[in-house]
Short mmCIF file of C-alpha atoms and ligand atoms in Angstrom, two decimals:
data_model
loop_
_atom_site.label_atom_id
_atom_site.label_comp_id
_atom_site.label_asym_id
_atom_site.label_seq_id
_atom_site.Cartn_x
_atom_site.Cartn_y
_atom_site.Cartn_z
CA UNK A 1 -4.60 9.78 -7.04
CA UNK A 2 -4.14 8.02 -3.69
CA UNK A 3 -0.74 6.39 -3.41
CA UNK A 4 1.39 8.73 -5.54
CA UNK A 5 3.41 10.00 -2.58
CA UNK A 6 3.66 6.49 -1.12
CA UNK A 7 5.34 3.11 -1.60
CA UNK A 8 2.45 0.65 -1.44
CA UNK A 9 2.54 -1.62 -4.52
CA UNK A 10 5.33 -2.19 -7.05
CA UNK A 11 3.03 -1.58 -10.02
CA UNK A 12 2.35 1.96 -8.77
CA UNK A 13 5.76 2.69 -10.36
CA UNK A 14 7.04 2.48 -13.91
CA UNK A 15 10.01 0.38 -14.92
CA UNK A 16 12.35 3.34 -15.09
CA UNK A 17 11.56 4.41 -11.51
CA UNK A 18 12.05 0.87 -10.13
CA UNK A 19 15.37 0.48 -11.96
CA UNK A 20 16.54 3.88 -10.75
CA UNK A 21 15.72 2.90 -7.16
CA UNK A 22 17.72 -0.33 -7.58
CA UNK A 23 20.70 1.64 -8.96
CA UNK A 24 20.45 4.08 -6.08
CA UNK A 25 20.37 1.18 -3.64
CA UNK A 26 23.64 -0.16 -5.09
CA UNK A 27 25.24 3.27 -4.97
CA UNK A 28 24.31 3.99 -1.33
CA UNK A 29 25.16 0.41 -0.35
CA UNK A 30 28.69 0.83 -1.72
CA UNK A 31 29.07 4.07 0.21
CA UNK A 32 27.86 2.56 3.50
CA UNK A 33 29.97 -0.58 3.00
CA UNK A 34 33.06 1.62 2.52
CA UNK A 35 32.49 2.95 6.04
CA UNK A 36 31.59 6.43 4.79
CA UNK A 37 28.95 7.96 7.08
CA UNK A 38 28.97 11.45 5.59
CA UNK A 39 25.81 11.02 3.48
CA UNK A 40 23.05 12.17 5.85
CA UNK A 41 20.04 13.13 3.71
CA UNK A 42 17.59 12.30 6.52
CA UNK A 43 19.24 14.65 9.05
CA UNK A 44 16.49 16.28 11.13
CA UNK A 45 13.86 13.84 9.85
CA UNK A 46 11.84 11.28 11.76
CA UNK A 47 9.98 8.15 10.73
CA UNK A 48 7.14 6.42 12.61
CA UNK A 49 7.19 2.63 12.20
CA UNK A 50 3.88 0.93 13.02
CA UNK A 51 3.96 -2.84 13.56
CA UNK A 52 0.78 -4.80 14.21
CA UNK A 53 2.70 -8.05 13.50
CA UNK A 54 6.12 -9.35 14.60
CA UNK A 55 9.28 -8.54 12.61
CA UNK A 56 13.03 -8.78 12.73
CA UNK A 57 14.27 -7.79 9.27
CA UNK A 58 11.76 -5.06 8.51
CA UNK A 59 12.06 -3.41 11.88
CA UNK A 60 15.84 -3.54 12.18
CA UNK A 61 16.63 -2.75 8.53
CA UNK A 62 14.33 0.29 8.39
CA UNK A 63 15.50 1.65 11.73
CA UNK A 64 19.18 1.05 10.96
CA UNK A 65 18.97 2.41 7.41
CA UNK A 66 17.12 5.56 8.42
CA UNK A 67 19.57 6.15 11.31
CA UNK A 68 22.69 5.55 9.17
CA UNK A 69 21.41 8.18 6.73
CA UNK A 70 20.97 10.75 9.49
CA UNK A 71 17.35 10.30 10.60
CA UNK A 72 15.56 9.03 13.69
CA UNK A 73 13.07 6.14 13.53
CA UNK A 74 10.44 5.39 16.18
CA UNK A 75 9.24 1.81 16.72
CA UNK A 76 5.54 1.48 17.56
CA UNK A 77 4.73 -2.14 18.42
CA UNK A 78 1.38 -3.94 18.44
CA UNK A 79 0.59 -2.76 22.00
CA UNK A 80 1.53 0.89 21.48
CA UNK A 81 -0.96 2.27 18.97
CA UNK A 82 -3.43 -0.63 18.80
CA UNK A 83 -4.53 0.39 15.35
CA UNK A 84 -8.28 0.19 14.87
CA UNK A 85 -8.79 -0.74 18.53
CA UNK A 86 -7.53 2.17 20.61
CA UNK A 87 -7.74 4.60 17.73
CA UNK A 88 -9.02 4.74 14.15
CA UNK A 89 -6.50 4.42 11.33
CA UNK A 90 -7.51 7.75 9.79
CA UNK A 91 -6.79 9.54 13.08
CA UNK A 92 -3.44 7.80 13.50
CA UNK A 93 -2.45 8.82 9.96
CA UNK A 94 -3.25 12.49 10.53
CA UNK A 95 -1.60 12.72 13.95
CA UNK A 96 1.63 10.97 12.93
CA UNK A 97 1.83 13.13 9.80
CA UNK A 98 2.13 16.14 12.10
CA UNK A 99 5.20 14.71 13.87
CA UNK A 100 6.94 12.55 11.28
CA UNK A 101 8.30 12.79 7.74
CA UNK A 102 7.54 9.16 6.81
CA UNK A 103 5.16 6.51 8.14
CA UNK A 104 6.20 2.90 7.61
CA UNK A 105 3.64 0.26 8.57
CA UNK A 106 3.22 -3.50 8.78
CA UNK A 107 -0.44 -4.43 9.12
CA UNK A 108 -2.91 -7.28 8.66
CA UNK A 109 -5.66 -5.96 6.34
CA UNK A 110 -4.41 -4.30 3.18
CA UNK A 111 -7.17 -1.72 3.59
CA UNK A 112 -5.34 -0.42 6.67
CA UNK A 113 -2.26 0.58 4.65
CA UNK A 114 -4.51 2.16 2.00
CA UNK A 115 -6.34 4.13 4.72
CA UNK A 116 -3.06 5.23 6.28
CA UNK A 117 -1.89 6.48 2.88
CA UNK A 118 -5.20 8.16 2.15
CA UNK A 119 -5.26 10.18 5.37
CA UNK A 120 -1.52 10.75 5.90
CA UNK A 121 -0.01 13.90 4.42
CA UNK A 122 3.47 12.31 4.49
CA UNK A 123 4.64 9.28 2.46
CA UNK A 124 3.52 5.88 3.69
CA UNK A 125 5.72 2.81 3.07
CA UNK A 126 4.20 -0.67 3.07
CA UNK A 127 6.24 -2.95 5.34
CA UNK A 128 3.99 -5.98 4.57
CA UNK A 129 0.25 -6.56 4.61
CA UNK A 130 -1.77 -9.76 4.24
CA UNK A 131 -1.85 -8.87 0.52
CA UNK A 132 1.71 -7.86 -0.42
CA UNK A 133 5.31 -7.12 0.61
CA UNK A 134 6.88 -4.73 -1.93
CA UNK A 135 10.05 -3.90 0.07
CA UNK A 136 10.95 -7.59 0.12
CA UNK A 137 10.76 -7.99 -3.64
CA UNK A 138 12.82 -4.80 -4.17
CA UNK A 139 15.52 -6.39 -1.99
CA UNK A 140 15.18 -9.66 -3.90
CA UNK A 141 15.60 -7.95 -7.27
CA UNK A 142 18.67 -6.14 -5.94
CA UNK A 143 20.15 -9.43 -4.74
CA UNK A 144 19.56 -10.99 -8.15
CA UNK A 145 21.31 -8.08 -9.87
CA UNK A 146 24.32 -8.67 -7.62
CA UNK A 147 24.45 -12.47 -7.88
CA UNK A 148 23.15 -13.18 -11.37
CA UNK A 149 24.15 -9.89 -12.98
CA UNK A 150 20.59 -9.02 -13.96
CA UNK A 151 17.01 -9.27 -12.87
CA UNK A 152 15.25 -8.64 -16.16
CA UNK A 153 14.77 -11.79 -18.23
CA UNK A 154 15.48 -14.27 -15.42
CA UNK A 155 13.31 -17.22 -14.40
CA UNK A 156 12.04 -17.04 -10.82
CA UNK A 157 10.22 -20.11 -9.52
CA UNK A 158 8.36 -19.62 -6.27
CA UNK A 159 7.39 -22.87 -4.54
CA UNK A 160 4.76 -22.77 -1.80
CA UNK A 161 1.75 -20.73 -0.72
CA UNK A 162 0.27 -18.15 -3.14
CA UNK A 163 0.65 -15.41 -0.51
CA UNK A 164 1.69 -11.76 -0.06
CA UNK A 165 5.19 -12.47 -1.40
CA UNK A 166 3.71 -13.95 -4.58
CA UNK A 167 1.44 -10.95 -5.07
CA UNK A 168 4.45 -8.63 -4.96
CA UNK A 169 6.31 -10.85 -7.44
CA UNK A 170 3.28 -10.65 -9.74
CA UNK A 171 3.08 -6.87 -9.44
CA UNK A 172 6.82 -6.61 -10.15
CA UNK A 173 6.18 -8.78 -13.23
CA UNK A 174 3.59 -6.24 -14.36
CA UNK A 175 6.37 -3.65 -14.67
CA UNK A 176 9.67 -5.45 -15.37
CA UNK A 177 9.93 -8.38 -17.82
CA UNK A 178 10.95 -11.76 -16.40
CA UNK A 179 9.55 -15.27 -16.20
CA UNK A 180 7.61 -15.85 -13.00
CA UNK A 181 6.31 -19.26 -12.01
CA UNK A 182 4.31 -19.95 -8.86
CA UNK A 183 4.08 -23.66 -7.98
CA UNK A 184 1.52 -24.13 -5.22
CA UNK A 185 -0.90 -26.83 -4.07
CA UNK A 186 -4.46 -26.72 -5.44
CA UNK A 187 -6.50 -24.26 -3.41
CA UNK A 188 -3.45 -22.16 -2.44
CA UNK A 189 -3.12 -20.18 -5.65
CA UNK A 190 -2.44 -16.42 -5.51
CA UNK A 191 -5.28 -13.91 -5.83
CA UNK A 192 -6.88 -14.40 -9.27
CA UNK A 193 -7.30 -10.66 -9.91
CA UNK A 194 -3.60 -10.05 -9.30
CA UNK A 195 -2.63 -12.91 -11.63
CA UNK A 196 -4.96 -11.45 -14.24
CA UNK A 197 -3.48 -7.98 -13.79
CA UNK A 198 0.06 -9.30 -14.29
CA UNK A 199 -0.98 -11.28 -17.36
CA UNK A 200 -2.89 -8.35 -18.84
CA UNK A 201 0.12 -6.07 -18.42
CA UNK A 202 1.72 -8.31 -21.07
CA UNK A 203 5.23 -7.61 -19.78
CA UNK A 204 6.29 -10.93 -18.28
CA UNK A 205 5.63 -14.63 -18.74
CA UNK A 206 3.43 -15.74 -15.83
CA UNK A 207 2.73 -19.37 -14.93
CA UNK A 208 0.69 -20.76 -12.04
CA UNK A 209 1.08 -24.51 -11.64
CA UNK A 210 0.59 -27.35 -9.16
CA UNK A 211 3.72 -29.20 -10.34
CA UNK A 212 6.89 -27.98 -8.56
CA UNK A 213 9.16 -30.59 -10.21
CA UNK A 214 8.32 -29.44 -13.71
CA UNK A 215 8.22 -25.77 -12.65
CA UNK A 216 11.78 -25.50 -11.29
CA UNK A 217 13.52 -26.73 -14.47
CA UNK A 218 15.95 -24.10 -15.74
CA UNK A 219 15.24 -21.68 -12.88
CA UNK A 220 17.67 -18.88 -12.07
CA UNK A 221 16.07 -18.65 -8.64
CA UNK A 222 14.04 -21.13 -6.61
CA UNK A 223 12.21 -19.12 -3.95
CA UNK A 224 10.35 -20.26 -0.89
CA UNK A 225 8.41 -18.80 2.03
CA UNK A 226 6.60 -20.19 5.07
CA UNK A 227 3.46 -22.23 4.40
CA UNK A 228 1.56 -20.50 7.22
CA UNK A 229 2.00 -16.72 7.22
CA UNK A 230 1.57 -14.39 10.18
CA UNK A 231 -2.10 -14.56 11.14
CA UNK A 232 -2.42 -18.18 9.86
CA UNK A 233 -0.32 -19.95 12.45
CA UNK A 234 -3.30 -21.95 13.76
CA UNK A 235 -3.54 -23.51 10.27
CA UNK A 236 0.11 -24.64 10.38
CA UNK A 237 -0.62 -28.33 10.96
CA UNK A 238 -3.30 -28.56 8.27
CA UNK A 239 -1.06 -26.69 5.84
CA UNK A 240 1.83 -29.09 6.46
CA UNK A 241 -0.38 -31.86 5.13
CA UNK A 242 -1.70 -29.81 2.20
CA UNK A 243 1.81 -28.71 1.13
CA UNK A 244 3.40 -32.20 1.01
CA UNK A 245 5.57 -32.33 -2.10
CA UNK A 246 6.23 -28.58 -2.03
CA UNK A 247 9.29 -28.64 0.23
CA UNK A 248 12.38 -27.20 -1.39
CA UNK A 249 14.89 -29.99 -0.78
CA UNK A 250 18.06 -31.14 -2.55
CA UNK A 251 16.04 -33.29 -5.00
CA UNK A 252 14.07 -30.27 -6.14
CA UNK A 253 17.21 -28.12 -6.37
CA UNK A 254 18.86 -30.86 -8.48
CA UNK A 255 15.88 -30.76 -10.84
CA UNK A 256 16.22 -26.98 -11.07
CA UNK A 257 19.75 -27.33 -12.43
CA UNK A 258 23.21 -26.07 -11.55
CA UNK A 259 22.66 -22.37 -12.17
CA UNK A 260 19.76 -22.06 -9.70
CA UNK A 261 20.16 -19.94 -6.58
CA UNK A 262 17.98 -20.52 -3.53
CA UNK A 263 16.17 -17.52 -2.02
CA UNK A 264 13.77 -17.15 0.94
CA UNK A 265 12.40 -13.94 2.46
CA UNK A 266 12.93 -15.39 5.98
CA UNK A 267 12.00 -16.26 8.67
CA UNK A 268 12.27 -19.88 7.50
CA UNK A 269 10.93 -22.99 9.13
CA UNK A 270 13.82 -25.33 8.46
CA UNK A 271 12.70 -28.88 7.77
CA UNK A 272 9.24 -27.66 6.70
CA UNK A 273 9.18 -25.55 3.50
CA UNK A 274 12.96 -25.85 3.03
CA UNK A 275 15.60 -28.28 4.27
CA UNK A 276 18.68 -27.31 6.26
CA UNK A 277 20.82 -28.65 3.44
CA UNK A 278 19.31 -26.27 0.88
CA UNK A 279 19.38 -23.17 3.06
CA UNK A 280 23.02 -23.83 4.05
CA UNK A 281 24.21 -24.72 0.53
CA UNK A 282 26.73 -22.46 -1.30
CA UNK A 283 24.08 -21.41 -3.83
CA UNK A 284 21.73 -20.19 -1.07
CA UNK A 285 21.75 -16.40 -1.01
CA UNK A 286 19.25 -15.87 1.81
CA UNK A 287 21.61 -13.77 3.98
CA UNK A 288 22.77 -11.33 1.28
CA UNK A 289 19.06 -11.15 0.44
CA UNK A 290 18.19 -10.25 4.05
CA UNK A 291 20.99 -7.65 4.13
CA UNK A 292 19.62 -6.05 0.99
CA UNK A 293 16.34 -5.26 2.72
CA UNK A 294 18.16 -2.31 4.25
CA UNK A 295 19.80 -1.14 1.05
CA UNK A 296 16.67 -1.47 -1.08
CA UNK A 297 14.59 0.36 1.53
CA UNK A 298 17.16 3.14 1.83
CA UNK A 299 16.56 3.77 -1.87
CA UNK A 300 12.79 3.64 -1.36
CA UNK A 301 13.01 6.19 1.46
CA UNK A 302 15.26 8.44 -0.63
CA UNK A 303 12.70 8.19 -3.43
CA UNK A 304 9.62 9.06 -1.34
CA UNK A 305 11.46 11.96 0.32
CA UNK A 306 12.73 13.12 -3.11
CA UNK A 307 16.35 13.07 -1.86
N1 CP B 401 11.27 -10.91 5.50
C1 CP B 401 10.72 -10.15 6.47
O1 CP B 401 9.91 -9.24 6.22
O2 CP B 401 11.16 -10.44 7.73
P1 CP B 401 10.54 -9.91 9.10
O3 CP B 401 9.15 -10.49 9.20
O4 CP B 401 11.46 -10.40 10.17
O5 CP B 401 10.47 -8.41 9.04
N1 NVA B 402 4.37 -14.65 3.99
C1 NVA B 402 5.08 -14.31 5.21
C2 NVA B 402 6.20 -13.37 4.91
C3 NVA B 402 7.03 -12.99 6.10
C4 NVA B 402 8.12 -12.02 5.76
C5 NVA B 402 4.11 -13.73 6.21
O1 NVA B 402 3.27 -12.90 5.81
O2 NVA B 402 4.16 -14.09 7.38
#
């Protein structure tokens, strides 16, 4: 089956494997935080990192994590490989597999990551596509374990566009039980097939609504992301109109209740999908969340390399 060696979608894994990766992330995080640099499982290994879109967190956290654990990561930006333009994806996959032990890629079309995985003989890690962003939601789950004490059984309310982040939340909900609510404007709902898949799995409570005020009540986490994702920036103005009422501001956080944390995958457009006040508040955990990208991904890389 395509994808078994890879990290492409959260529902490619069973609950036990996801939880083990999260435990491993905590364990290696503690080691790295203690200043110990003796754990070098990636010694002598190299990773190719393909980016057809911009990135700060994904690029720096993968490169830093792989280096800290003994390996060497190579950044390939949009102008280097020119995937699909200078060279076909299936050729890139086979050539890089002959040099590198892992391929990590951030691409536009989801089909590109599937093709990379299909033709690569080494593990491929999904660093975001137009469809999903599994590494982000692994980091988010890890952050919830640290701040709330658990991930299972919590209520996560995402407010905004039904985008790649939402699809990964839905696929996580197909494997681990929690209550996931997506509050988005009409016409910006997540992919219907993915919603159906998560509902059919029968693991989690899934709600898709157009009413953010009702949705956030009792949330453990209120989560937001940009209204115009990479590749949609020309729609930014139109989306600002369409998403009126979906800004996470202090009023919405007050409706959520006192136990609610604020999370955002970043980068954030302050004053658009979230106010300065909310992102800077004591219950905002966006920076520990960003830090955990590295620790969650370290565990993912250890998993795909069977270390
Ligand atoms: N959250 C996230 O993936 O950030 P970057 O786009 O900076 O990698
Ligand atoms: N939905 C955003 C996430 C960025 C990390 C995007 O795709 O641009």
